[in-house]
Amino acid sequence: MTLEGLITKHQKVLGDLDKTILRYVLDNRPKIQQISITELATATYTSKSTVLRLVRKLGFAGFSEFKYFLKTSTKEAEPTTELFADLQVKTIKGLEHVEWDDLTKRLKEAQTIYCYGTGFSQRRILDEFAKNLLQLGKRAITIPNKTELDMAMEMITPQDVVLLASLSGETENIKENIFMWTLKNVPLVSVTQAGENTFASHSDYALHYHVTPFSVIKEKKVESLVTLSVVVDYLFRKLTEKMSKDR
């Protein structure tokens, strides 16, 4: 299992200090393998006991076992294996630890599922997802832009579900909407790139996908969202299973 998979699995028991430490670990994996628990606590302005509680929440007996996990689970991906790593090793492995029963129950009971993507590719993927939901008899609406999202805010109630897809999970002009959904107790499902971000931390259910940029002509980096499509398809299949089982 990857560190990202462990974070997803235990996300509901992680506090703010835990997330601060994990952000540092994710950004400094090679360094973490060489430092002591006291040095990590100092670097993250926390305490040795806070770090120890965190690694135990993730299922490790102590910090040494956590460092060994980082060492054995971290490998540099070769260019020819990056897509496989993003899909199978990272994204799909992470999905195996999601609490699907609770999430699919919430989607099944929702009056309307509102889908919003922060970019063109995300909206296209969610638009296909919404069309598939209609085949299950679920009312789904894809909101095409920020203006219409703002107009729809009054219609969205706690009996609905908002599905939000983003790459960074930090799109600034959506944060106010997320805050309002939180105040109104509107269930929010976020699908973002792996790692701590605003969208995920304010969601009832946070799903993650992995994207490894790769070079094309003149060393220009591009990012493929095929893993986002996989997560959304996985979600649809799990919902289909749930609705078939409950009939």
Coordinates of C-alpha atoms in Angstrom, one line a residue:
M1 CA 0.0 0.0 0.0
T2 CA 1.2 3.6 -0.7
L3 CA 1.3 6.4 1.9
E4 CA -1.4 8.1 0.0
G5 CA -3.6 5.0 0.3
L6 CA -3.0 5.0 4.1
I7 CA -3.9 8.6 4.3
T8 CA -7.1 8.0 2.4
K9 CA -8.0 5.0 4.6
H10 CA -7.5 6.8 7.8
Q11 CA -8.5 10.4 6.8
K12 CA -11.4 10.6 9.2
V13 CA -9.2 10.2 12.3
L14 CA -6.5 12.7 11.1
G15 CA -6.4 16.1 12.9
D16 CA -5.0 19.3 11.7
L17 CA -1.5 18.6 13.3
D18 CA -1.5 15.2 11.6
K19 CA -2.2 16.8 8.3
T20 CA 0.6 19.3 8.8
I21 CA 3.1 16.5 9.5
L22 CA 1.8 14.5 6.5
R23 CA 2.2 17.4 4.1
Y24 CA 5.8 17.7 5.2
V25 CA 6.4 14.0 4.8
L26 CA 4.8 13.9 1.3
D27 CA 7.1 16.8 0.2
N28 CA 10.2 15.3 1.8
R29 CA 10.0 11.6 1.5
P30 CA 13.8 10.8 1.0
K31 CA 14.7 13.2 3.9
I32 CA 12.2 11.5 6.3
Q33 CA 13.9 8.2 5.8
Q34 CA 17.1 9.7 7.3
I35 CA 15.9 11.8 10.2
S36 CA 14.7 11.0 13.8
I37 CA 11.3 11.4 15.2
T38 CA 12.5 14.5 17.2
E39 CA 13.9 16.1 14.0
L40 CA 10.6 15.6 12.2
A41 CA 8.7 17.1 15.2
T42 CA 11.0 20.1 15.1
A43 CA 10.7 20.6 11.3
T44 CA 6.8 20.5 11.6
Y45 CA 6.6 22.6 14.8
T46 CA 4.9 19.8 16.6
S47 CA 6.0 17.3 19.3
K48 CA 7.5 13.9 19.4
S49 CA 4.3 12.5 21.0
T50 CA 2.2 14.1 18.2
V51 CA 4.3 12.4 15.5
L52 CA 4.1 9.1 17.4
R53 CA 0.3 9.3 17.7
L54 CA 0.1 10.0 14.0
V55 CA 2.1 6.9 12.9
R56 CA 0.1 4.8 15.2
K57 CA -3.1 6.1 13.6
L58 CA -1.7 5.0 10.3
G59 CA -1.2 1.5 11.7
F60 CA 2.5 1.4 12.6
A61 CA 3.9 0.3 15.9
G62 CA 6.4 3.2 15.9
F63 CA 8.4 5.7 13.9
S64 CA 11.1 3.3 12.8
E65 CA 8.5 1.0 11.3
F66 CA 7.0 4.1 9.5
K67 CA 10.4 5.0 8.1
Y68 CA 10.9 1.5 6.9
F69 CA 7.6 1.6 5.1
L70 CA 8.5 4.8 3.4
K71 CA 11.8 3.3 2.3
T72 CA 10.3 0.1 0.8
S73 CA 7.2 1.7 -0.7
T74 CA 8.9 4.6 -2.4
K75 CA 10.4 4.0 -5.8
E76 CA 11.2 6.3 -8.7
A77 CA 8.9 5.4 -11.6
E78 CA 10.5 4.8 -15.0
P79 CA 8.8 6.8 -17.9
T80 CA 7.4 3.6 -19.4
T81 CA 5.7 2.6 -16.1
E82 CA 4.4 6.0 -15.0
L83 CA 0.9 5.4 -16.3
F84 CA 0.7 1.9 -14.7
A85 CA 1.9 3.4 -11.4
D86 CA -0.6 6.2 -11.6
L87 CA -3.4 3.8 -12.3
Q88 CA -2.8 0.5 -10.6
V89 CA -0.2 1.1 -7.9
K90 CA -1.5 4.5 -6.7
T91 CA -5.0 5.4 -7.8
I92 CA -6.8 2.0 -7.7
K93 CA -5.0 0.9 -4.6
G94 CA -6.2 4.0 -2.9
L95 CA -9.8 3.4 -4.0
E96 CA -9.7 0.0 -2.3
H97 CA -9.6 1.7 1.1
V98 CA -12.6 4.0 0.6
E99 CA -15.7 3.4 2.7
W100 CA -17.9 2.8 -0.3
D101 CA -21.1 1.6 1.6
D102 CA -21.5 5.0 3.3
L103 CA -20.7 7.0 0.1
T104 CA -22.9 5.0 -2.2
K105 CA -25.8 5.1 0.3
R106 CA -25.6 8.9 0.4
L107 CA -25.6 9.0 -3.4
K108 CA -28.5 6.5 -3.7
E109 CA -30.6 8.6 -1.3
A110 CA -29.8 12.0 -2.8
Q111 CA -32.6 13.8 -4.5
T112 CA -30.3 15.4 -7.0
I113 CA -26.5 14.9 -7.6
Y114 CA -24.9 18.2 -8.8
C115 CA -21.7 17.7 -10.7
Y116 CA -19.1 20.5 -11.2
G117 CA -15.6 20.3 -12.7
T118 CA -13.2 23.2 -12.3
G119 CA -11.7 22.7 -15.7
F120 CA -12.8 21.6 -19.2
S121 CA -11.5 18.0 -18.9
Q122 CA -13.0 17.6 -15.5
R123 CA -16.4 18.9 -16.7
R124 CA -16.3 16.5 -19.6
I125 CA -15.7 13.5 -17.4
L126 CA -18.4 14.5 -15.0
D127 CA -20.9 15.1 -17.8
E128 CA -20.5 11.5 -18.9
F129 CA -20.9 10.4 -15.2
A130 CA -24.1 12.4 -14.9
K131 CA -25.5 10.8 -18.1
N132 CA -24.7 7.4 -16.7
L133 CA -26.5 8.2 -13.5
L134 CA -29.7 8.8 -15.5
Q135 CA -29.6 5.2 -16.5
L136 CA -29.9 4.3 -12.8
G137 CA -32.9 6.6 -12.4
K138 CA -30.9 9.2 -10.5
R139 CA -31.5 12.9 -11.1
A140 CA -28.1 14.4 -12.0
I141 CA -27.2 17.9 -13.2
T142 CA -23.9 19.0 -14.6
I143 CA -23.2 22.6 -13.9
P144 CA -21.2 24.1 -16.9
N145 CA -19.6 27.2 -15.3
K146 CA -19.0 29.2 -12.2
T147 CA -21.8 31.7 -13.0
E148 CA -24.4 28.9 -13.2
L149 CA -22.9 27.3 -10.1
D150 CA -23.5 30.5 -8.1
M151 CA -27.1 30.7 -9.5
A152 CA -27.8 27.1 -8.4
M153 CA -26.6 27.6 -4.8
E154 CA -30.0 28.4 -3.5
M155 CA -31.5 25.2 -5.0
I156 CA -28.9 22.9 -3.5
T157 CA -30.1 21.4 -0.2
P158 CA -28.8 18.9 2.4
Q159 CA -31.0 16.3 0.6
D160 CA -28.7 16.6 -2.5
V161 CA -25.1 15.7 -3.1
V162 CA -22.4 17.9 -4.8
L163 CA -19.7 16.1 -6.7
L164 CA -16.7 18.3 -7.3
A165 CA -13.8 17.4 -9.5
S166 CA -10.5 19.3 -9.6
L167 CA -6.8 18.7 -10.2
S168 CA -5.3 20.8 -7.5
G169 CA -8.2 21.0 -5.1
E170 CA -7.3 24.6 -4.6
T171 CA -9.4 26.6 -7.2
E172 CA -9.8 29.9 -5.4
N173 CA -13.1 31.0 -6.8
I174 CA -14.8 27.8 -5.6
K175 CA -13.8 28.0 -2.0
E176 CA -16.6 30.4 -1.1
N177 CA -19.1 27.9 -2.5
I178 CA -17.6 25.1 -0.5
F179 CA -17.8 27.2 2.7
M180 CA -21.5 27.8 2.0
W181 CA -22.2 24.1 1.4
T182 CA -20.5 23.3 4.7
L183 CA -22.7 25.8 6.5
K184 CA -25.8 24.4 4.9
N185 CA -24.7 20.8 5.7
V186 CA -24.8 19.9 2.0
P187 CA -22.9 16.6 1.4
L188 CA -19.8 17.1 -0.7
V189 CA -17.8 14.5 -2.6
S190 CA -14.5 15.8 -3.9
V191 CA -12.3 14.1 -6.5
T192 CA -8.9 15.6 -6.5
Q193 CA -5.2 14.8 -7.2
A194 CA -3.7 12.9 -4.2
G195 CA -2.5 15.0 -1.3
E196 CA -3.8 17.4 1.2
N197 CA -5.9 20.2 -0.3
T198 CA -8.8 22.5 0.6
F199 CA -11.4 20.7 -1.4
A200 CA -10.6 17.3 0.2
S201 CA -10.3 18.6 3.7
H202 CA -13.8 20.2 3.6
S203 CA -15.5 17.2 1.9
D204 CA -17.6 14.5 3.5
Y205 CA -16.0 12.1 1.1
A206 CA -12.6 12.7 -0.5
L207 CA -11.5 10.5 -3.5
H208 CA -8.1 10.9 -5.0
Y209 CA -6.3 10.2 -8.3
H210 CA -2.6 10.4 -9.3
V211 CA -1.2 12.4 -12.1
T212 CA 2.5 12.2 -13.2
P213 CA 3.4 14.9 -15.7
F214 CA 5.3 13.7 -18.7
S215 CA 7.4 15.5 -21.3
V216 CA 6.3 16.0 -24.9
I217 CA 7.7 18.2 -27.7
K218 CA 10.4 20.6 -26.5
E219 CA 10.2 19.3 -23.0
K220 CA 6.7 20.7 -22.4
K221 CA 5.0 18.9 -19.5
V222 CA 1.4 17.6 -19.9
E223 CA -0.9 16.0 -17.4
S224 CA -3.3 13.2 -18.4
L225 CA -6.5 13.0 -16.5
V226 CA -7.2 9.3 -17.4
T227 CA -6.9 8.5 -13.7
L228 CA -9.7 10.9 -12.9
S229 CA -11.9 9.0 -15.4
V230 CA -11.0 5.8 -13.7
V231 CA -12.0 7.1 -10.3
V232 CA -15.3 8.5 -11.6
D233 CA -16.1 5.2 -13.4
Y234 CA -15.1 3.3 -10.3
L235 CA -17.6 5.4 -8.3
F236 CA -20.4 4.8 -10.8
R237 CA -19.8 1.0 -10.7
K238 CA -19.9 1.0 -6.9
L239 CA -23.1 2.9 -7.0
T240 CA -24.6 0.5 -9.5
E241 CA -23.6 -2.4 -7.3
K242 CA -25.3 -0.7 -4.3
M243 CA -28.5 0.0 -6.1
S244 CA -28.7 -3.5 -7.6
K245 CA -28.1 -5.1 -4.1
D246 CA -30.8 -3.0 -2.4
R247 CA -33.5 -3.9 -4.9

